[in-house]
């Protein structure tokens, strides 16, 4: 089945550091990937839609200069949290559908636990 | 704005019983709805999709219903097992900006006790 790999799974860093998270589709090409953030005991909140070869589209309230998204190939999207602060600590998850058909399920990575000290 | 409501209280049931989880949505009419399972520290895993013209969908011990009049979906696990313990997420889509974006409920945590 379709597999999405996310790396790293866990990162701890100091406030002010920039952190890059990778999301790879291992056995299919993903022209679109989605990035979510999840706080403890809360739902997944969509942050942005990553499009191969074009700019990402961000949900309302998400700072595009804070969360840089690059989708340079059909199998890789990256999310960079720039100048991270403790309030950015969260569980970041990416997903990709097999294609853009209206009813495709999402295939999720296993998430990245980001802790900013 | 669109809103998804799932019972945020944990559901505790005995092994072998049927678990029933509820998902209510307001302010829109999705053409379909998906259910996912999420284990602690992991990404969600797709379980079932049900379309608006389908009243019921089954997969092994899982059953989903979709009532567009009540704006509600029910998710059933029959003959529940401790391995079914997880958080179950309801996710109807919203078509926006050319994409079908999933809107997730907060999820219901299911605990199946031996």
mmCIF file of C-alpha atoms in Angstrom:
data_model
loop_
_atom_site.group_PDB
_atom_site.id
_atom_site.type_symbol
_atom_site.label_atom_id
_atom_site.label_comp_id
_atom_site.label_asym_id
_atom_site.label_seq_id
_atom_site.Cartn_x
_atom_site.Cartn_y
_atom_site.Cartn_z
ATOM 1 C CA UNK A 1 0.000 0.000 0.000
ATOM 2 C CA UNK A 2 0.871 3.662 -0.250
ATOM 3 C CA UNK A 3 3.493 4.736 2.270
ATOM 4 C CA UNK A 4 4.399 8.205 3.455
ATOM 5 C CA UNK A 5 7.607 8.598 5.427
ATOM 6 C CA UNK A 6 8.277 11.544 7.706
ATOM 7 C CA UNK A 7 11.633 12.550 9.177
ATOM 8 C CA UNK A 8 12.722 13.234 11.837
ATOM 9 C CA UNK A 9 10.219 11.606 14.144
ATOM 10 C CA UNK A 10 11.339 13.665 17.093
ATOM 11 C CA UNK A 11 13.386 16.819 17.508
ATOM 12 C CA UNK A 12 14.323 18.986 20.455
ATOM 13 C CA UNK A 13 16.036 22.287 19.864
ATOM 14 C CA UNK A 14 16.657 25.680 21.372
ATOM 15 C CA UNK A 15 14.419 28.666 20.848
ATOM 16 C CA UNK A 16 15.392 30.615 17.737
ATOM 17 C CA UNK A 17 16.517 27.560 15.786
ATOM 18 C CA UNK A 18 15.038 26.687 12.406
ATOM 19 C CA UNK A 19 13.859 23.116 12.009
ATOM 20 C CA UNK A 20 13.241 21.257 8.750
ATOM 21 C CA UNK A 21 10.809 18.346 8.537
ATOM 22 C CA UNK A 22 10.744 16.065 5.501
ATOM 23 C CA UNK A 23 7.764 14.217 4.087
ATOM 24 C CA UNK A 24 8.338 11.596 1.397
ATOM 25 C CA UNK A 25 5.962 9.458 -0.608
ATOM 26 C CA UNK A 26 7.832 6.167 -0.931
ATOM 27 C CA UNK A 27 5.933 4.231 -3.573
ATOM 28 C CA UNK A 28 3.840 6.805 -5.376
ATOM 29 C CA UNK A 29 4.126 10.303 -6.734
ATOM 30 C CA UNK A 30 2.428 13.011 -4.747
ATOM 31 C CA UNK A 31 1.725 16.240 -6.578
ATOM 32 C CA UNK A 32 -0.093 17.402 -3.484
ATOM 33 C CA UNK A 33 0.801 16.983 0.158
ATOM 34 C CA UNK A 34 -0.879 18.414 3.229
ATOM 35 C CA UNK A 35 0.724 19.615 6.444
ATOM 36 C CA UNK A 36 -1.111 19.436 9.744
ATOM 37 C CA UNK A 37 -0.378 20.414 13.314
ATOM 38 C CA UNK A 38 -1.841 18.622 16.300
ATOM 39 C CA UNK A 39 -1.735 19.778 19.913
ATOM 40 C CA UNK A 40 -2.305 17.252 22.718
ATOM 41 C CA UNK A 41 -5.841 15.905 22.840
ATOM 42 C CA UNK A 42 -6.883 18.135 19.959
ATOM 43 C CA UNK A 43 -7.773 17.525 16.336
ATOM 44 C CA UNK A 44 -5.459 17.764 13.371
ATOM 45 C CA UNK A 45 -5.467 21.310 12.065
ATOM 46 C CA UNK A 46 -4.598 21.811 8.426
ATOM 47 C CA UNK A 47 -1.775 24.308 8.050
ATOM 48 C CA UNK A 48 -1.071 24.321 4.341
ATOM 49 C CA UNK A 49 -1.352 22.510 1.037
ATOM 50 C CA UNK A 50 1.962 21.772 -0.645
ATOM 51 C CA UNK A 51 1.997 21.674 -4.437
ATOM 52 C CA UNK A 52 4.821 20.240 -6.508
ATOM 53 C CA UNK A 53 6.431 22.939 -8.578
ATOM 54 C CA UNK A 54 4.383 25.821 -7.227
ATOM 55 C CA UNK A 55 3.815 27.835 -4.090
ATOM 56 C CA UNK A 56 2.090 26.310 -1.124
ATOM 57 C CA UNK A 57 -1.312 27.579 -0.104
ATOM 58 C CA UNK A 58 -1.725 28.372 3.564
ATOM 59 C CA UNK A 59 -4.813 28.187 5.752
ATOM 60 C CA UNK A 60 -6.074 31.311 7.399
ATOM 61 C CA UNK A 61 -4.026 32.285 10.414
ATOM 62 C CA UNK A 62 -0.914 30.308 9.418
ATOM 63 C CA UNK A 63 2.142 32.499 8.867
ATOM 64 C CA UNK A 64 3.742 31.567 5.569
ATOM 65 C CA UNK A 65 7.026 33.231 6.526
ATOM 66 C CA UNK A 66 7.119 31.214 9.727
ATOM 67 C CA UNK A 67 6.303 27.874 8.154
ATOM 68 C CA UNK A 68 8.190 27.570 4.877
ATOM 69 C CA UNK A 69 7.058 24.801 2.574
ATOM 70 C CA UNK A 70 8.997 23.479 -0.387
ATOM 71 C CA UNK A 71 7.730 20.757 -2.717
ATOM 72 C CA UNK A 72 10.595 20.433 -5.144
ATOM 73 C CA UNK A 73 9.879 16.928 -6.401
ATOM 74 C CA UNK A 74 6.960 14.561 -6.817
ATOM 75 C CA UNK A 75 8.043 12.576 -3.772
ATOM 76 C CA UNK A 76 9.301 15.164 -1.300
ATOM 77 C CA UNK A 77 7.805 18.088 0.569
ATOM 78 C CA UNK A 78 9.591 19.900 3.384
ATOM 79 C CA UNK A 79 8.258 22.098 6.169
ATOM 80 C CA UNK A 80 10.728 24.465 7.813
ATOM 81 C CA UNK A 81 9.737 26.074 11.079
ATOM 82 C CA UNK A 82 11.808 29.237 11.105
ATOM 83 C CA UNK A 83 13.071 30.818 14.320
ATOM 84 C CA UNK A 84 11.074 28.341 16.355
ATOM 85 C CA UNK A 85 9.740 29.328 19.772
ATOM 86 C CA UNK A 86 8.228 27.229 22.566
ATOM 87 C CA UNK A 87 4.700 27.950 21.315
ATOM 88 C CA UNK A 88 5.634 26.161 18.066
ATOM 89 C CA UNK A 89 6.108 22.935 19.998
ATOM 90 C CA UNK A 90 3.582 20.491 18.585
ATOM 91 C CA UNK A 91 3.083 17.302 16.585
ATOM 92 C CA UNK A 92 3.463 18.002 12.866
ATOM 93 C CA UNK A 93 2.021 15.487 10.410
ATOM 94 C CA UNK A 94 2.031 15.336 6.625
ATOM 95 C CA UNK A 95 -0.264 13.451 4.316
ATOM 96 C CA UNK A 96 -0.728 12.775 0.644
ATOM 97 C CA UNK A 97 -3.522 11.344 -1.478
ATOM 98 C CA UNK A 98 -2.707 8.922 -4.272
ATOM 99 C CA UNK A 99 -4.221 11.398 -6.689
ATOM 100 C CA UNK A 100 -6.533 14.410 -6.678
ATOM 101 C CA UNK A 101 -9.686 12.398 -7.259
ATOM 102 C CA UNK A 102 -12.472 13.728 -5.115
ATOM 103 C CA UNK A 103 -12.736 10.756 -2.815
ATOM 104 C CA UNK A 104 -9.153 9.617 -2.264
ATOM 105 C CA UNK A 105 -8.143 8.768 1.301
ATOM 106 C CA UNK A 106 -5.103 10.469 2.757
ATOM 107 C CA UNK A 107 -1.940 8.535 3.548
ATOM 108 C CA UNK A 108 -0.245 9.983 6.602
ATOM 109 C CA UNK A 109 3.305 10.041 7.821
ATOM 110 C CA UNK A 110 3.960 9.099 11.424
ATOM 111 C CA UNK A 111 4.465 12.685 12.470
ATOM 112 C CA UNK A 112 7.283 14.751 13.931
ATOM 113 C CA UNK A 113 7.249 15.675 17.581
ATOM 114 C CA UNK A 114 8.812 19.131 17.839
ATOM 115 C CA UNK A 115 9.874 20.430 21.236
ATOM 116 C CA UNK A 116 11.361 23.916 21.497
ATOM 117 C CA UNK A 117 13.166 24.718 24.724
ATOM 118 C CA UNK B 1 -18.026 27.999 9.622
ATOM 119 C CA UNK B 2 -17.922 24.234 9.202
ATOM 120 C CA UNK B 3 -17.827 22.305 12.437
ATOM 121 C CA UNK B 4 -17.206 18.658 13.252
ATOM 122 C CA UNK B 5 -18.235 17.306 16.625
ATOM 123 C CA UNK B 6 -17.190 14.012 18.084
ATOM 124 C CA UNK B 7 -17.759 12.841 21.610
ATOM 125 C CA UNK B 8 -14.615 14.058 23.305
ATOM 126 C CA UNK B 9 -15.183 11.829 26.301
ATOM 127 C CA UNK B 10 -13.385 8.522 26.184
ATOM 128 C CA UNK B 11 -15.532 5.512 25.424
ATOM 129 C CA UNK B 12 -14.816 2.528 27.653
ATOM 130 C CA UNK B 13 -16.306 -0.818 26.692
ATOM 131 C CA UNK B 14 -15.841 -4.464 27.492
ATOM 132 C CA UNK B 15 -14.150 -6.795 25.036
ATOM 133 C CA UNK B 16 -16.639 -8.467 22.730
ATOM 134 C CA UNK B 17 -19.167 -5.627 22.881
ATOM 135 C CA UNK B 18 -20.028 -3.256 20.047
ATOM 136 C CA UNK B 19 -18.523 0.218 20.178
ATOM 137 C CA UNK B 20 -20.513 3.042 18.604
ATOM 138 C CA UNK B 21 -18.887 6.393 17.937
ATOM 139 C CA UNK B 22 -20.732 9.500 16.784
ATOM 140 C CA UNK B 23 -19.738 12.261 14.396
ATOM 141 C CA UNK B 24 -21.957 15.298 13.866
ATOM 142 C CA UNK B 25 -21.244 18.050 11.402
ATOM 143 C CA UNK B 26 -22.801 21.469 10.898
ATOM 144 C CA UNK B 27 -22.899 24.267 8.372
ATOM 145 C CA UNK B 28 -22.125 22.233 5.280
ATOM 146 C CA UNK B 29 -23.064 19.114 3.336
ATOM 147 C CA UNK B 30 -20.071 16.927 2.470
ATOM 148 C CA UNK B 31 -20.377 14.539 -0.442
ATOM 149 C CA UNK B 32 -18.604 11.868 1.552
ATOM 150 C CA UNK B 33 -17.003 11.253 4.897
ATOM 151 C CA UNK B 34 -13.907 9.348 5.973
ATOM 152 C CA UNK B 35 -13.001 7.642 9.223
ATOM 153 C CA UNK B 36 -9.443 7.247 10.486
ATOM 154 C CA UNK B 37 -7.755 5.531 13.387
ATOM 155 C CA UNK B 38 -4.923 7.235 15.267
ATOM 156 C CA UNK B 39 -2.692 5.545 17.791
ATOM 157 C CA UNK B 40 -0.663 7.629 20.283
ATOM 158 C CA UNK B 41 2.336 9.293 18.641
ATOM 159 C CA UNK B 42 1.398 8.038 15.187
ATOM 160 C CA UNK B 43 -0.237 9.460 12.093
ATOM 161 C CA UNK B 44 -3.862 8.593 11.287
ATOM 162 C CA UNK B 45 -4.634 5.479 9.271
ATOM 163 C CA UNK B 46 -7.545 5.403 6.821
ATOM 164 C CA UNK B 47 -10.349 2.984 7.668
ATOM 165 C CA UNK B 48 -13.490 3.653 5.651
ATOM 166 C CA UNK B 49 -15.079 6.121 3.271
ATOM 167 C CA UNK B 50 -18.830 6.491 2.867
ATOM 168 C CA UNK B 51 -20.544 8.548 0.166
ATOM 169 C CA UNK B 52 -23.649 10.672 0.674
ATOM 170 C CA UNK B 53 -25.773 8.257 -1.376
ATOM 171 C CA UNK B 54 -24.675 5.284 0.728
ATOM 172 C CA UNK B 55 -26.555 4.629 3.917
ATOM 173 C CA UNK B 56 -24.123 2.059 5.233
ATOM 174 C CA UNK B 57 -20.628 0.739 4.535
ATOM 175 C CA UNK B 58 -18.981 -2.323 6.032
ATOM 176 C CA UNK B 59 -15.452 -3.635 6.282
ATOM 177 C CA UNK B 60 -14.846 -6.720 8.371
ATOM 178 C CA UNK B 61 -15.899 -5.757 11.927
ATOM 179 C CA UNK B 62 -16.371 -2.099 11.036
ATOM 180 C CA UNK B 63 -19.594 -0.441 9.953
ATOM 181 C CA UNK B 64 -20.229 3.197 9.104
ATOM 182 C CA UNK B 65 -23.549 4.915 8.521
ATOM 183 C CA UNK B 66 -24.164 8.331 7.003
ATOM 184 C CA UNK B 67 -27.383 10.228 7.636
ATOM 185 C CA UNK B 68 -27.357 13.428 5.601
ATOM 186 C CA UNK B 69 -30.657 14.544 7.113
ATOM 187 C CA UNK B 70 -29.361 14.342 10.654
ATOM 188 C CA UNK B 71 -25.889 15.437 9.498
ATOM 189 C CA UNK B 72 -24.437 12.539 11.374
ATOM 190 C CA UNK B 73 -22.212 9.529 10.853
ATOM 191 C CA UNK B 74 -21.998 6.573 13.201
ATOM 192 C CA UNK B 75 -18.972 4.297 13.380
ATOM 193 C CA UNK B 76 -19.434 0.812 14.828
ATOM 194 C CA UNK B 77 -16.876 -1.788 15.818
ATOM 195 C CA UNK B 78 -18.460 -5.152 16.508
ATOM 196 C CA UNK B 79 -16.874 -7.863 18.655
ATOM 197 C CA UNK B 80 -14.424 -5.284 19.949
ATOM 198 C CA UNK B 81 -10.927 -6.292 20.999
ATOM 199 C CA UNK B 82 -8.318 -4.576 23.190
ATOM 200 C CA UNK B 83 -6.300 -4.006 19.999
ATOM 201 C CA UNK B 84 -9.112 -1.732 18.806
ATOM 202 C CA UNK B 85 -8.200 0.757 21.546
ATOM 203 C CA UNK B 86 -7.219 3.993 19.790
ATOM 204 C CA UNK B 87 -8.588 7.403 18.864
ATOM 205 C CA UNK B 88 -11.028 7.409 15.971
ATOM 206 C CA UNK B 89 -11.296 10.492 13.809
ATOM 207 C CA UNK B 90 -14.169 11.579 11.629
ATOM 208 C CA UNK B 91 -13.132 13.584 8.548
ATOM 209 C CA UNK B 92 -15.546 15.015 6.027
ATOM 210 C CA UNK B 93 -13.881 16.972 3.212
ATOM 211 C CA UNK B 94 -14.241 20.567 2.266
ATOM 212 C CA UNK B 95 -13.524 21.526 -1.322
ATOM 213 C CA UNK B 96 -11.400 24.642 -1.209
ATOM 214 C CA UNK B 97 -8.865 26.169 -3.538
ATOM 215 C CA UNK B 98 -9.139 23.269 -5.965
ATOM 216 C CA UNK B 99 -8.472 20.593 -3.358
ATOM 217 C CA UNK B 100 -10.526 18.264 -1.206
ATOM 218 C CA UNK B 101 -9.222 19.183 2.217
ATOM 219 C CA UNK B 102 -10.147 16.990 5.154
ATOM 220 C CA UNK B 103 -11.597 18.648 8.236
ATOM 221 C CA UNK B 104 -10.965 16.491 11.272
ATOM 222 C CA UNK B 105 -13.028 16.146 14.379
ATOM 223 C CA UNK B 106 -11.201 16.050 17.705
ATOM 224 C CA UNK B 107 -11.656 12.295 17.770
ATOM 225 C CA UNK B 108 -13.101 9.869 20.261
ATOM 226 C CA UNK B 109 -10.737 7.769 22.327
ATOM 227 C CA UNK B 110 -11.890 4.180 22.572
ATOM 228 C CA UNK B 111 -10.621 1.878 25.321
ATOM 229 C CA UNK B 112 -11.569 -1.792 25.084
ATOM 230 C CA UNK B 113 -11.036 -3.650 28.315
ATOM 231 C CA UNK B 114 -10.393 -7.418 28.545
#
